[in-house]
Amino acid sequence: MSPSAPPLWISIATLMCAIAIVGTNALLLSPLVQTVGADLAASPAQVLWASSGYGLGVAAAALMLAPIGDRIGAGRLLRMALVALTLGFIASALAPTLVALIAAQVLCGIAGGAALPSIYTMAAVIAPKGREARVVGAVLTGWTLSLVLGVSLAAWSAELVGWRMVYGALAALCALVWGLSAPLARLDEPGGSASSPLSALRVPGMGRGILASVGLMLSFYVTYSYTGAHATVTLGLSTGQAGLLPLIYGLGFGGAVLLDPLLDRIGMARATTPVFLALSLVYVAMGVFGASYPLFLALAVLWGIFQHFGLNLLVARLTVLDARQRGAIMGLYSTTTYLSVFAAPFVGGIGFQALGILGCVLISAALTTIAAIEALSLRRTLPFRTDPAAPDVPDAPA
């Protein structure tokens, strides 16, 4: 990091808040669906079309726009995305019809699809050597902010001031983060290779990186998508009780940042397989003890912790494949994630119809076990520093 760079904690906080804003919007419509539907004369299912539009926008933009960051700099692309996201929030707040809301959310999705790979790339740029896992882990806690604080606070605020004001507040926060992000544009100099999704796919290790991404993200969403149905339909609990699970999971995910220094000491190559195997065991345990909701919630803490570790290690793995094409690589990762979001209800539905939540967690456990086996080869394929005193963290190829 250059001498003129801002303090590391400011850069981390800026990226963390950017993730929190993107994540909050991704989850926001679900608790607001009835309020928004009543205002726009639309059914709950129709309101969720806006969420689908958002997800497709993210997937498309992550694939097509993220490589631009390799040419102009990830920090500059992030600032452009934050401007577009601010405009999308304003358009959402002012939407007179459902069609207008869907269009506004597509714009938010396009902006989010450009922002997320840029955020992940910048996390790798600002991380000091030997502290990669700690920095990436701190940035990833933005997802916890969106899950635990952002959505819950927004849903509560919507009852007091209306859903339109919630989007207005998100626009104001996004504009604030845009202002704080100015120094980031100077940290990641443009001039990288003219990358593209196809060129990123040709990076050695990228195909297996996508396999690992599917293993981690599809496994998560397959089970997460049906935890609410398990609580309310299978166990007969209230919607409020079902809402405890994402809160408990989010606390585990966020709290795991305190343990991230362990990943730096163990090293990415050695830690990945045990973390994925631990996730598999957690999924199996959730199936075995699924009839007891208190035990299910207790396991959600472990689920959050190991999902945090897995995501941290996955992002670190992908960002070291080719430093010149980080934007395109992380764009492929984000596209894979949101395609997993799209596929999870269908894949998980097969398991849930057959065996309930047990069917879902068995599918998830199988996916993470495959990813754990694949990760066994990381110690042979990733470069490491030769300094024995340095932490066992891979360097980016020259």
XYZ file of C-alpha atoms in Angstrom:
398
model
C 0.000 0.000 0.000
C 1.315 3.418 -0.936
C 2.375 5.982 1.665
C -0.566 8.209 0.652
C -3.077 5.417 1.204
C -5.711 5.902 3.920
C -5.464 3.866 7.129
C -6.235 0.217 6.492
C -9.260 0.208 8.780
C -10.919 2.995 6.773
C -10.495 1.051 3.532
C -11.849 -2.095 5.191
C -14.829 -0.233 6.653
C -15.643 1.334 3.279
C -15.611 -2.031 1.483
C -17.539 -3.678 4.307
C -20.274 -1.022 4.129
C -20.438 -1.391 0.349
C -21.071 -5.128 0.709
C -23.639 -4.462 3.433
C -25.608 -2.121 1.168
C -25.562 -4.540 -1.770
C -26.503 -7.435 0.523
C -29.312 -5.522 2.196
C -30.949 -4.750 -1.132
C -30.667 -8.393 -2.196
C -32.640 -9.526 0.877
C -34.890 -6.527 1.429
C -38.001 -7.230 -0.637
C -38.846 -10.490 1.124
C -39.995 -8.902 4.432
C -41.514 -5.905 2.596
C -43.466 -7.915 0.041
C -46.945 -7.293 1.464
C -46.378 -3.578 2.066
C -44.941 -3.007 -1.390
C -47.639 -5.124 -3.015
C -50.419 -3.151 -1.327
C -48.926 0.136 -2.511
C -48.331 -0.992 -6.105
C -51.490 -3.137 -6.473
C -49.440 -6.306 -6.968
C -49.466 -9.754 -5.426
C -46.557 -10.902 -3.249
C -45.412 -13.226 -6.025
C -45.412 -10.343 -8.501
C -43.415 -8.137 -6.141
C -40.762 -10.858 -5.946
C -40.329 -10.547 -9.703
C -38.282 -7.489 -8.804
C -35.967 -9.716 -6.760
C -35.600 -12.042 -9.722
C -34.769 -9.061 -11.935
C -32.165 -7.978 -9.411
C -30.555 -11.428 -9.327
C -30.370 -11.725 -13.105
C -28.909 -8.211 -13.288
C -26.178 -9.172 -10.822
C -25.324 -12.387 -12.669
C -25.144 -10.672 -16.067
C -23.166 -7.658 -14.867
C -20.712 -9.750 -12.856
C -19.942 -11.699 -15.999
C -19.799 -8.838 -18.507
C -18.833 -5.719 -16.546
C -16.441 -6.995 -13.875
C -13.550 -7.461 -16.374
C -13.661 -3.705 -16.980
C -12.087 -3.333 -13.539
C -8.949 -5.024 -14.841
C -8.568 -2.220 -17.398
C -9.644 0.874 -15.476
C -8.947 -0.301 -11.929
C -11.310 -2.055 -9.510
C -11.561 1.033 -7.304
C -12.773 3.170 -10.204
C -15.300 0.551 -11.300
C -16.557 0.308 -7.718
C -17.185 4.064 -7.599
C -19.055 3.947 -10.907
C -21.145 1.040 -9.610
C -21.990 2.928 -6.412
C -23.297 5.865 -8.493
C -25.511 3.519 -10.514
C -26.664 1.788 -7.321
C -27.604 5.128 -5.757
C -29.666 5.971 -8.836
C -31.301 2.532 -8.686
C -32.309 3.085 -5.053
C -33.767 6.499 -5.895
C -35.700 4.982 -8.797
C -36.968 2.217 -6.497
C -38.139 4.755 -3.925
C -40.011 6.725 -6.597
C -41.373 3.760 -8.564
C -45.047 4.445 -9.423
C -45.753 0.925 -10.722
C -44.510 -2.626 -10.357
C -42.865 -2.470 -13.780
C -40.953 0.628 -12.713
C -39.817 -1.115 -9.531
C -38.638 -4.149 -11.500
C -36.687 -1.897 -13.871
C -35.128 -0.044 -10.929
C -34.093 -3.320 -9.323
C -32.560 -4.540 -12.571
C -30.442 -1.367 -12.505
C -29.518 -2.125 -8.878
C -28.579 -5.657 -9.929
C -26.338 -4.438 -12.734
C -24.651 -2.052 -10.304
C -24.321 -4.755 -7.651
C -22.876 -7.187 -10.188
C -20.139 -4.671 -11.000
C -19.601 -3.695 -7.364
C -19.162 -7.119 -5.739
C -16.192 -8.347 -7.828
C -14.603 -4.910 -7.404
C -15.009 -5.124 -3.628
C -13.447 -8.593 -3.488
C -10.603 -7.441 -5.728
C -9.955 -4.346 -3.606
C -9.909 -6.486 -0.459
C -6.987 -8.394 -1.977
C -5.308 -5.147 -3.081
C -5.370 -3.489 0.339
C -4.432 -6.597 2.361
C -0.877 -6.525 3.768
C 1.170 -9.652 3.150
C 0.476 -12.270 5.778
C -2.835 -10.687 6.785
C -4.911 -11.607 3.738
C -7.424 -13.785 5.583
C -7.989 -11.192 8.303
C -8.608 -8.381 5.827
C -10.852 -10.422 3.531
C -12.726 -11.783 6.549
C -13.308 -8.286 7.906
C -14.659 -7.112 4.546
C -16.943 -10.149 4.346
C -18.603 -9.206 7.629
C -20.536 -6.746 5.486
C -22.777 -9.688 4.663
C -23.458 -10.076 8.366
C -24.358 -6.399 8.655
C -26.840 -6.807 5.823
C -28.344 -9.970 7.283
C -28.454 -9.086 10.969
C -28.775 -5.308 10.923
C -29.654 -4.055 7.449
C -32.710 -6.156 6.621
C -34.070 -6.253 10.169
C -33.712 -2.492 10.636
C -35.138 -1.783 7.202
C -38.177 -3.995 7.813
C -38.815 -2.288 11.148
C -38.343 1.163 9.619
C -40.760 0.360 6.797
C -43.551 -0.040 9.355
C -42.813 3.442 10.710
C -41.963 5.533 7.646
C -42.925 3.380 4.673
C -40.946 1.235 2.256
C -40.109 4.127 -0.052
C -38.207 5.906 2.695
C -36.188 2.730 3.253
C -34.946 2.856 -0.330
C -34.337 6.566 0.080
C -32.170 5.867 3.130
C -30.237 3.235 1.183
C -29.624 5.792 -1.564
C -28.238 8.263 0.987
C -25.991 5.625 2.569
C -24.753 4.503 -0.829
C -23.891 8.096 -1.758
C -21.973 8.398 1.520
C -19.968 5.245 0.790
C -19.257 6.602 -2.700
C -17.741 9.685 -1.076
C -15.623 7.590 1.274
C -14.435 5.349 -1.565
C -12.455 8.062 -3.400
C -9.062 6.940 -1.966
C -9.703 3.364 -3.140
C -9.668 4.504 -6.764
C -6.029 5.551 -6.310
C -4.873 2.267 -4.782
C -5.599 -0.026 -7.723
C -3.886 1.389 -10.789
C -5.441 0.651 -14.210
C -3.519 -0.928 -17.040
C -4.140 -4.624 -16.496
C -4.662 -7.065 -19.317
C -7.740 -6.787 -21.506
C -9.510 -9.544 -19.659
C -12.856 -11.109 -20.468
C -14.949 -13.973 -19.102
C -13.361 -16.253 -21.716
C -9.818 -15.177 -20.870
C -10.531 -15.653 -17.164
C -11.830 -19.149 -17.844
C -8.461 -19.980 -19.396
C -6.581 -19.037 -16.213
C -5.027 -22.217 -14.760
C -7.115 -23.385 -11.823
C -10.208 -21.331 -12.709
C -12.329 -24.302 -13.738
C -11.703 -25.997 -10.421
C -12.234 -22.679 -8.666
C -15.723 -22.542 -10.176
C -16.328 -26.101 -8.984
C -15.350 -25.023 -5.461
C -17.631 -21.987 -5.769
C -20.571 -24.192 -6.716
C -19.764 -26.561 -3.872
C -19.798 -23.774 -1.298
C -22.547 -21.473 -2.567
C -25.062 -23.965 -3.970
C -24.760 -26.064 -0.811
C -25.551 -23.004 1.293
C -28.564 -21.830 -0.674
C -30.026 -25.338 -1.100
C -30.387 -25.628 2.678
C -30.976 -21.944 3.492
C -33.857 -21.703 1.012
C -35.840 -24.332 2.920
C -35.029 -23.546 6.549
C -38.097 -21.291 6.746
C -40.348 -23.992 5.327
C -38.837 -26.492 7.751
C -39.586 -24.247 10.723
C -43.094 -23.158 9.728
C -44.445 -26.145 7.768
C -42.640 -29.140 9.255
C -42.264 -27.928 12.845
C -45.360 -25.709 12.918
C -43.538 -22.662 14.285
C -44.342 -19.004 13.696
C -42.760 -16.801 11.057
C -41.007 -14.867 13.820
C -39.451 -18.045 15.180
C -38.357 -19.008 11.671
C -36.675 -15.606 11.397
C -34.382 -16.488 14.293
C -32.315 -18.791 12.096
C -30.869 -16.164 9.730
C -30.154 -13.987 12.766
C -28.310 -16.780 14.597
C -26.505 -17.814 11.418
C -25.473 -14.210 10.794
C -24.058 -13.868 14.289
C -21.940 -16.972 13.746
C -20.794 -15.728 10.351
C -19.839 -12.333 11.741
C -18.267 -13.649 14.925
C -15.970 -15.898 12.920
C -13.957 -12.839 11.899
C -12.298 -13.043 15.322
C -10.863 -16.429 14.331
C -9.653 -15.424 10.856
C -6.024 -14.982 12.025
C -5.974 -18.778 12.398
C -6.456 -19.088 8.652
C -3.429 -16.886 8.024
C -1.334 -19.095 10.297
C -2.594 -22.421 8.952
C -2.498 -21.354 5.304
C -5.161 -21.518 2.634
C -4.035 -24.810 1.115
C -4.006 -26.680 4.434
C -7.195 -25.123 5.832
C -9.594 -25.530 2.911
C -10.265 -29.271 3.040
C -10.851 -29.392 6.841
C -13.205 -26.382 6.639
C -15.282 -27.962 3.863
C -15.403 -31.283 5.706
C -16.542 -29.457 8.850
C -19.322 -27.848 6.813
C -20.376 -31.294 5.607
C -20.584 -32.534 9.191
C -22.621 -29.493 10.233
C -25.098 -30.143 7.421
C -25.468 -33.788 8.413
C -25.967 -32.799 12.066
C -28.666 -30.311 11.029
C -30.493 -33.163 9.359
C -30.103 -35.521 12.299
C -31.259 -32.960 14.878
C -33.689 -31.066 12.636
C -36.717 -32.091 14.696
C -35.408 -30.015 17.629
C -35.478 -26.355 16.685
C -33.234 -25.236 19.598
C -30.548 -27.695 18.450
C -31.118 -26.617 14.847
C -30.481 -23.008 15.890
C -27.378 -23.990 17.853
C -25.989 -25.709 14.775
C -26.743 -22.570 12.755
C -23.993 -20.826 14.740
C -21.462 -23.424 13.575
C -22.925 -23.212 10.080
C -22.246 -19.472 10.026
C -18.709 -19.865 11.366
C -17.598 -22.481 8.845
C -19.433 -20.802 5.958
C -17.463 -17.647 6.786
C -14.213 -19.608 6.765
C -15.140 -21.316 3.512
C -16.037 -18.058 1.787
C -12.873 -16.382 3.070
C -10.695 -19.207 1.754
C -12.547 -19.343 -1.560
C -12.145 -15.616 -2.226
C -8.450 -15.819 -1.285
C -7.989 -18.790 -3.580
C -9.571 -17.080 -6.561
C -7.792 -13.756 -6.156
C -4.334 -15.358 -6.314
C -4.954 -17.221 -9.572
C -3.999 -14.226 -11.748
C -3.568 -10.762 -10.246
C -3.923 -9.189 -13.701
C -7.430 -10.609 -14.200
C -8.865 -10.418 -10.703
C -11.911 -8.460 -11.857
C -12.889 -11.019 -14.482
C -12.184 -13.909 -12.104
C -14.295 -12.456 -9.302
C -16.979 -11.634 -11.865
C -17.174 -15.312 -12.762
C -17.383 -16.122 -9.058
C -20.261 -13.669 -8.531
C -22.069 -15.042 -11.588
C -21.644 -18.557 -10.212
C -23.022 -17.418 -6.852
C -26.165 -15.856 -8.281
C -26.779 -18.766 -10.642
C -26.597 -20.923 -7.508
C -29.202 -18.657 -5.907
C -31.387 -19.220 -8.971
C -30.878 -23.011 -9.015
C -31.104 -23.680 -5.271
C -34.937 -23.678 -4.928
C -35.197 -26.306 -7.674
C -32.327 -28.488 -6.453
C -33.354 -28.156 -2.822
C -36.994 -28.743 -3.706
C -36.158 -32.247 -4.877
C -34.614 -33.088 -1.521
C -37.268 -31.298 0.549
C -40.154 -33.063 -1.172
C -38.498 -36.428 -0.657
C -37.073 -36.192 2.888
C -37.834 -32.714 4.200
C -34.892 -30.692 5.492
C -32.860 -33.911 5.708
C -32.979 -34.165 1.919
C -31.693 -30.610 1.567
C -28.805 -30.985 3.990
C -27.729 -34.287 2.440
C -27.465 -32.580 -0.950
C -25.499 -29.749 0.673
C -23.212 -32.172 2.497
C -22.517 -34.037 -0.736
C -21.575 -30.776 -2.502
C -19.209 -29.627 0.257
C -17.630 -33.092 0.486
C -16.864 -32.998 -3.247
C -15.347 -29.538 -2.763
C -13.267 -30.829 0.167
C -11.875 -33.668 -1.932
C -11.056 -31.274 -4.779
C -9.196 -28.981 -2.352
C -6.767 -31.760 -1.411
C -4.708 -30.829 -4.454
C -4.265 -27.173 -3.469
C -0.955 -27.750 -1.697
C 0.486 -29.097 -4.955
C -0.896 -26.420 -7.293
C -0.646 -23.101 -5.428
C 2.623 -21.162 -5.085
C 3.887 -20.286 -1.611
C 6.484 -17.956 -0.245
C 9.834 -19.546 0.422
C 10.465 -17.607 3.603
C 9.848 -20.166 6.363
C 9.052 -17.413 8.834
C 6.270 -16.019 6.639
C 2.702 -17.149 7.107
C 1.611 -19.970 4.817
C -0.385 -17.792 2.447
C 0.008 -18.011 -1.322
C 1.406 -15.115 -3.300
C -0.148 -13.951 -6.518
C 1.702 -15.162 -9.597
C 4.023 -12.616 -11.115
